[in-house]
PDB file of C-alpha atoms in Angstrom:
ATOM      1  CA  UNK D   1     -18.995   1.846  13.387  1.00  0.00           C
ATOM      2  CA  UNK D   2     -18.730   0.665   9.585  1.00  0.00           C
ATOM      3  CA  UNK D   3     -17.925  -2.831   9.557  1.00  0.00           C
ATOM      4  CA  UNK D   4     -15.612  -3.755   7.052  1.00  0.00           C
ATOM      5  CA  UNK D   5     -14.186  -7.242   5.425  1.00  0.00           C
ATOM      6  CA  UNK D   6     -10.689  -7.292   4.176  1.00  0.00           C
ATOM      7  CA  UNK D   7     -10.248  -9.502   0.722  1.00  0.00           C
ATOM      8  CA  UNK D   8      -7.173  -9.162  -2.196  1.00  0.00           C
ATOM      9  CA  UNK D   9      -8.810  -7.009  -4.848  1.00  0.00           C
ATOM     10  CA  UNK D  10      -9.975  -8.447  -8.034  1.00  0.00           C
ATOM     11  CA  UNK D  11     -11.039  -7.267 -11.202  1.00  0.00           C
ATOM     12  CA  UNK D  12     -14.720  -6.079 -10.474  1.00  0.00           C
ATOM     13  CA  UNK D  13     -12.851  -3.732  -7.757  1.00  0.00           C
ATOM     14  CA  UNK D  14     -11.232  -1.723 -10.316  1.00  0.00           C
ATOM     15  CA  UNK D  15     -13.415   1.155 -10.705  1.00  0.00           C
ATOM     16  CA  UNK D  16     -13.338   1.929  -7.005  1.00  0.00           C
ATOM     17  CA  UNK D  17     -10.011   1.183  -6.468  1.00  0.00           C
ATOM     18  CA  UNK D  18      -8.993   3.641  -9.109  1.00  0.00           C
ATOM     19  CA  UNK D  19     -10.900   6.275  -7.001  1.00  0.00           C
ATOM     20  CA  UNK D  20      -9.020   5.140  -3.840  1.00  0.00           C
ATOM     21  CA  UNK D  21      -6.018   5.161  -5.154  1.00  0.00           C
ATOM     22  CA  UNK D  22      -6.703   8.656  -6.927  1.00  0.00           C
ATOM     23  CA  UNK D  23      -7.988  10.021  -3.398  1.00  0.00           C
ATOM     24  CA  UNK D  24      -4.533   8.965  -2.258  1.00  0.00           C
ATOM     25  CA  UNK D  25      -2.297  10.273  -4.735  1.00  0.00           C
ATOM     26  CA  UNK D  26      -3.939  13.337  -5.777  1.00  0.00           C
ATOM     27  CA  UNK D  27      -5.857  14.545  -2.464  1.00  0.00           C
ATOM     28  CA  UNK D  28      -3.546  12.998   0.669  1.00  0.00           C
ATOM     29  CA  UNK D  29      -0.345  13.338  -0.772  1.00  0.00           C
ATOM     30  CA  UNK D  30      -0.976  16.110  -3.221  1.00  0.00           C
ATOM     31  CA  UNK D  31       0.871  14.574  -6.140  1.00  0.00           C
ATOM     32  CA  UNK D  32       0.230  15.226  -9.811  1.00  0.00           C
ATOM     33  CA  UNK D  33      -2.916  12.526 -10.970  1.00  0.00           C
ATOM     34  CA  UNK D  34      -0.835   9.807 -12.895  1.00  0.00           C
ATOM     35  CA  UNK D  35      -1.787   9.172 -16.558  1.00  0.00           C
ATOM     36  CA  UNK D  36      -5.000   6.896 -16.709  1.00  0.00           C
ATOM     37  CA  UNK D  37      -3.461   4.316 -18.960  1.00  0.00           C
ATOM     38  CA  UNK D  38      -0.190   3.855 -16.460  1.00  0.00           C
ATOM     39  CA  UNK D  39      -2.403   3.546 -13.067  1.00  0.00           C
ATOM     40  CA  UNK D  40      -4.354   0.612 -15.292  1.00  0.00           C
ATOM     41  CA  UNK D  41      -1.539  -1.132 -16.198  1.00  0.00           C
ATOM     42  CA  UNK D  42       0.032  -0.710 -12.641  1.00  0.00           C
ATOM     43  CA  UNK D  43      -4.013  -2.125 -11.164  1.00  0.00           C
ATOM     44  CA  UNK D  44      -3.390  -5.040 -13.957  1.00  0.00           C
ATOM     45  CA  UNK D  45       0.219  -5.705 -12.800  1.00  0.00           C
ATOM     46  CA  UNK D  46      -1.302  -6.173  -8.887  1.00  0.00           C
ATOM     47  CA  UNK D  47      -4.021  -7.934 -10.056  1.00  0.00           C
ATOM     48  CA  UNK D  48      -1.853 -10.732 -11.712  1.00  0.00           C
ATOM     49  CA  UNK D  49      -0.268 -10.881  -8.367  1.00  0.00           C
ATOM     50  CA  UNK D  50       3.092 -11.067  -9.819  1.00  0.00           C
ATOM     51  CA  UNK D  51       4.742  -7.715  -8.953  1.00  0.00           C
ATOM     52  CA  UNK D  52       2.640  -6.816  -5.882  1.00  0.00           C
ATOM     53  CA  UNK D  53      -0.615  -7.526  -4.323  1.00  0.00           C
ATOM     54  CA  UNK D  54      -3.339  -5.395  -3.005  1.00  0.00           C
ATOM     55  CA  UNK D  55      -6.161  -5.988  -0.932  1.00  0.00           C
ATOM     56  CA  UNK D  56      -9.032  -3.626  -0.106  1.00  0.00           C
ATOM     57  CA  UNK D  57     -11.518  -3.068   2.790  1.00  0.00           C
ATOM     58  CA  UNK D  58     -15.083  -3.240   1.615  1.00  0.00           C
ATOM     59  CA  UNK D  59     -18.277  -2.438   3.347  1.00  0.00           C
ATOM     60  CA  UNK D  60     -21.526  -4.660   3.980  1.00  0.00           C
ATOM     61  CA  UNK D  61     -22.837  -2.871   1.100  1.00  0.00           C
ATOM     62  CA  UNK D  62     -20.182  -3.582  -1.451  1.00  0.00           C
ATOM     63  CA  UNK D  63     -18.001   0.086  -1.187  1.00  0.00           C
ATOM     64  CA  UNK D  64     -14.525  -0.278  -0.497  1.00  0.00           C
ATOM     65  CA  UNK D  65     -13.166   2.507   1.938  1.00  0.00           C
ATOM     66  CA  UNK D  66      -9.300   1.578   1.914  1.00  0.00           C
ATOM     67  CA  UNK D  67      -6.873  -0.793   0.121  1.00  0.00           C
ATOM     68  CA  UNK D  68      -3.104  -1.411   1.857  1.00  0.00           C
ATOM     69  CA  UNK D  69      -0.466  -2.613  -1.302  1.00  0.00           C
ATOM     70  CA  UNK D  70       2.678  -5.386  -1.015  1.00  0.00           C
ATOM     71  CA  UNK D  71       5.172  -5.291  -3.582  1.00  0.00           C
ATOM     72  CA  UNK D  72       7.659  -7.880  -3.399  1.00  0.00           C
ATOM     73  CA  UNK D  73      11.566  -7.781  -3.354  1.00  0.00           C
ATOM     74  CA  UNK D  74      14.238  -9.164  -2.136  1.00  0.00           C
ATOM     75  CA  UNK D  75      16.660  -8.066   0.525  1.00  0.00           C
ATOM     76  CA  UNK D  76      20.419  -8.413  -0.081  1.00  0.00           C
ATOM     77  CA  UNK D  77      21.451  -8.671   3.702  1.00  0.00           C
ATOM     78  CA  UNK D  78      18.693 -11.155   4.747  1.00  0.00           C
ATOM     79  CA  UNK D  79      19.524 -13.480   1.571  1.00  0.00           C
ATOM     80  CA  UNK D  80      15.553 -13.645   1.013  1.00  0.00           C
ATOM     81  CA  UNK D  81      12.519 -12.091  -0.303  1.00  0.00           C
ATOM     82  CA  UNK D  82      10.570  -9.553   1.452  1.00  0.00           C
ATOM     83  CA  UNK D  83       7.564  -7.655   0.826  1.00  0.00           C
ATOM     84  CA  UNK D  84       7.015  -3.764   0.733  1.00  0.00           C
ATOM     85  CA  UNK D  85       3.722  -2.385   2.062  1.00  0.00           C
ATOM     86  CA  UNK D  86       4.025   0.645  -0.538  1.00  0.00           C
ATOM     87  CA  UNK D  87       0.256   1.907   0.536  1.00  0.00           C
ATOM     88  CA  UNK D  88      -2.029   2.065   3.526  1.00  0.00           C
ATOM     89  CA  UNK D  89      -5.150   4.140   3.054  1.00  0.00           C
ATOM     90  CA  UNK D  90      -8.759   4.783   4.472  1.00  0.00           C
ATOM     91  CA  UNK D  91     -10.849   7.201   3.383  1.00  0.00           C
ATOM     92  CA  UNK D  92     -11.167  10.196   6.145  1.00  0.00           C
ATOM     93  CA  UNK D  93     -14.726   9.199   7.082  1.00  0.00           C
ATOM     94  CA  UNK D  94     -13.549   5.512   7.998  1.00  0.00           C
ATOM     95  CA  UNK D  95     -10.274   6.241   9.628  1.00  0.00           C
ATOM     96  CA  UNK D  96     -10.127   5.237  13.443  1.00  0.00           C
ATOM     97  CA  UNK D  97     -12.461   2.607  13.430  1.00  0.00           C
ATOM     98  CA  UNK D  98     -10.317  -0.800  12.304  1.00  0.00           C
ATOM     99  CA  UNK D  99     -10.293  -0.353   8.852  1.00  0.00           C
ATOM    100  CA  UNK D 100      -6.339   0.222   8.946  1.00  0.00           C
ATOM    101  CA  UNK D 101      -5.669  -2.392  11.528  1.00  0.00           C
ATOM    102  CA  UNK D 102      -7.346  -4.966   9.506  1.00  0.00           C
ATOM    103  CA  UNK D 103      -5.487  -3.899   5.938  1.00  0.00           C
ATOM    104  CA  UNK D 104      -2.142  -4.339   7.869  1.00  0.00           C
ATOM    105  CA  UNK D 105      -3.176  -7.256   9.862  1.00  0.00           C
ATOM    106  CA  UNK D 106      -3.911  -8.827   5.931  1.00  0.00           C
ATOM    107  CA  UNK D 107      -0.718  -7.682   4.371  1.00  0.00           C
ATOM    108  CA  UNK D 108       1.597  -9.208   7.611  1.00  0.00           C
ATOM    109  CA  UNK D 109      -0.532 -12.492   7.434  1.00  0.00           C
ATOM    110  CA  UNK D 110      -0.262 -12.448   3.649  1.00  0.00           C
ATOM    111  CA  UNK D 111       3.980 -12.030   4.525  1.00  0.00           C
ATOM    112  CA  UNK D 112       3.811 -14.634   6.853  1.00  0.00           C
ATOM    113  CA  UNK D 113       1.938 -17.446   4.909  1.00  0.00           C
ATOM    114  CA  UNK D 114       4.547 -16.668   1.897  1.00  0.00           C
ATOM    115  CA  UNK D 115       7.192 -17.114   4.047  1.00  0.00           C
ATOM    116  CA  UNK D 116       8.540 -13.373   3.539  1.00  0.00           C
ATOM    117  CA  UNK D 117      11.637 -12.599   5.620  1.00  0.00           C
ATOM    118  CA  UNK D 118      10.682  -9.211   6.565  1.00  0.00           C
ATOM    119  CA  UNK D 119       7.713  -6.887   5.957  1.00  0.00           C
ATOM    120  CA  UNK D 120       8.768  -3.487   5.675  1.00  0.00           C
ATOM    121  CA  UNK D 121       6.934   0.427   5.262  1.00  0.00           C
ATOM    122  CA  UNK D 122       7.760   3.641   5.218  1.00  0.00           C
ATOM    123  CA  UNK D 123       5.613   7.022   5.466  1.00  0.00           C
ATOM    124  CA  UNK D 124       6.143  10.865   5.207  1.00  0.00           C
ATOM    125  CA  UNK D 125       8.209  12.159   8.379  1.00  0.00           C
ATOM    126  CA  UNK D 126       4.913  14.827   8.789  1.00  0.00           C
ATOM    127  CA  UNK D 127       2.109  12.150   8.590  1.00  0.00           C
ATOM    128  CA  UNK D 128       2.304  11.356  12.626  1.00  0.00           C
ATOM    129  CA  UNK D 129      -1.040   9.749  12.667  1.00  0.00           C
ATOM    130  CA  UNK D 130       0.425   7.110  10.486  1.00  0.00           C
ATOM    131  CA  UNK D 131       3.072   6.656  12.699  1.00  0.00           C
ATOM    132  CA  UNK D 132       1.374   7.288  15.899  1.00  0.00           C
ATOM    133  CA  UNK D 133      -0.965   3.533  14.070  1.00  0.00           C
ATOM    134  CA  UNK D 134       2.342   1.928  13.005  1.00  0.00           C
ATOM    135  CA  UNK D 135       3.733   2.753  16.791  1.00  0.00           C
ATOM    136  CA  UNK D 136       0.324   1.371  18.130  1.00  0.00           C
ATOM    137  CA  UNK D 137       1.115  -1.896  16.320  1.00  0.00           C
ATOM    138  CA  UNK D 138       4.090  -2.688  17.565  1.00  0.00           C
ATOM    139  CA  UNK D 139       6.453  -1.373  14.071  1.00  0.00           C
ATOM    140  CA  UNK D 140      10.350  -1.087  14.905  1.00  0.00           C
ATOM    141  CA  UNK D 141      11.254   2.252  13.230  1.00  0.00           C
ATOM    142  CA  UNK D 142      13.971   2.185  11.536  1.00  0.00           C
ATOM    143  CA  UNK D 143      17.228   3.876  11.384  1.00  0.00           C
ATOM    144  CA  UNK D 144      18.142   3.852   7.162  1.00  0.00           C
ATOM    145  CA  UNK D 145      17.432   6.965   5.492  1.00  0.00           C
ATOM    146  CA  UNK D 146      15.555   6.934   2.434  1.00  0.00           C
ATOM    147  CA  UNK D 147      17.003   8.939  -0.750  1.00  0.00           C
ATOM    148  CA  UNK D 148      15.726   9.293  -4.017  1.00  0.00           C
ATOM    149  CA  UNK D 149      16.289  10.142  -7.682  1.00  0.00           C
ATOM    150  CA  UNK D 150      14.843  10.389 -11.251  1.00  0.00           C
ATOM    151  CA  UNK D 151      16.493   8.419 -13.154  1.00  0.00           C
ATOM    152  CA  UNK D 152      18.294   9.999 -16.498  1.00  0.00           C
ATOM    153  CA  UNK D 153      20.671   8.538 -19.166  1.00  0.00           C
ATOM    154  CA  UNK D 154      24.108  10.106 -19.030  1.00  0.00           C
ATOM    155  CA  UNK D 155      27.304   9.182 -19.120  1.00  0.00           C
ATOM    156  CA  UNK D 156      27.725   5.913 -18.064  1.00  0.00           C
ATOM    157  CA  UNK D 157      24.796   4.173 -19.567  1.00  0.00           C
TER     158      UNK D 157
END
């Protein structure tokens, strides 16, 4: 079993965390690979810890296998600010053995100590060994639906 260490990322972490995050979009979730310069600027934006935060799990030997991301909000109801936990993910060789437990375990501590109301998550209704993990952990699912849309100018605007 890898041992890993779970830390917020910082700049020196940017080459691998592009390649996690590009594992994630591109591979996992089979999305188009975003433009170089806009995943930069959205590493940059976590890094200054003002939109988001992310933290990573890195080995004894210095390669990080997963990151988990917060991005912070507010929520209307609660009258308070809660963070989002947009991303959890471990590389396939890694999952099963803590990795995962320990990214969330850092992202609700991370909540707690910034007095967040709420931390909240969502994943794909066909990705059941994410929620089988975020069942095992004691998440609440919740009832709201999630929609989308891109957004367009139109009348209106």
């Amino acid at each position: 079993m890898t041992q890993v260490t779970i830390r917020e990322a910082v700049m020196s972490d940017i080459p691998q965390l592009k390649t996690l995050m590009l594992a994630y979009i591109v591979d996992f979730y089979q999305y188009r690979q975003p433009e170089d310069e806009k995943l930069n600027a959205l590493i940059h934006e976590l890094l200054e810890q003002n939109i988001g935060i992310q933290f990573v799990a890195e080995t004894e030997e210095g390669a990080l296998v997963g990151f988990a991301t917060l991005y912070f909000t507010f929520s209307t109801l609660r009258a308070a600010k809660i963070a989002v936990m947009n991303d959890l993910f471990v590389v396939e060789a890694e999952r099963g053995q803590g990795a995962a437990a320990k990214l969330f375990a850092a992202c609700k501590g991370y909540a707690a100590r910034h007095d967040y109301a709420k931390l909240t998550w969502e994943t794909a209704p066909d990705n059941l060994r994410a929620q089988a993990f975020y069942d095992k952990i004691g998440g609440d699912r919740g009832h709201w639906l999630t929609y989308s849309v891109i957004p367009t100018s139109g009348m209106g605007d």
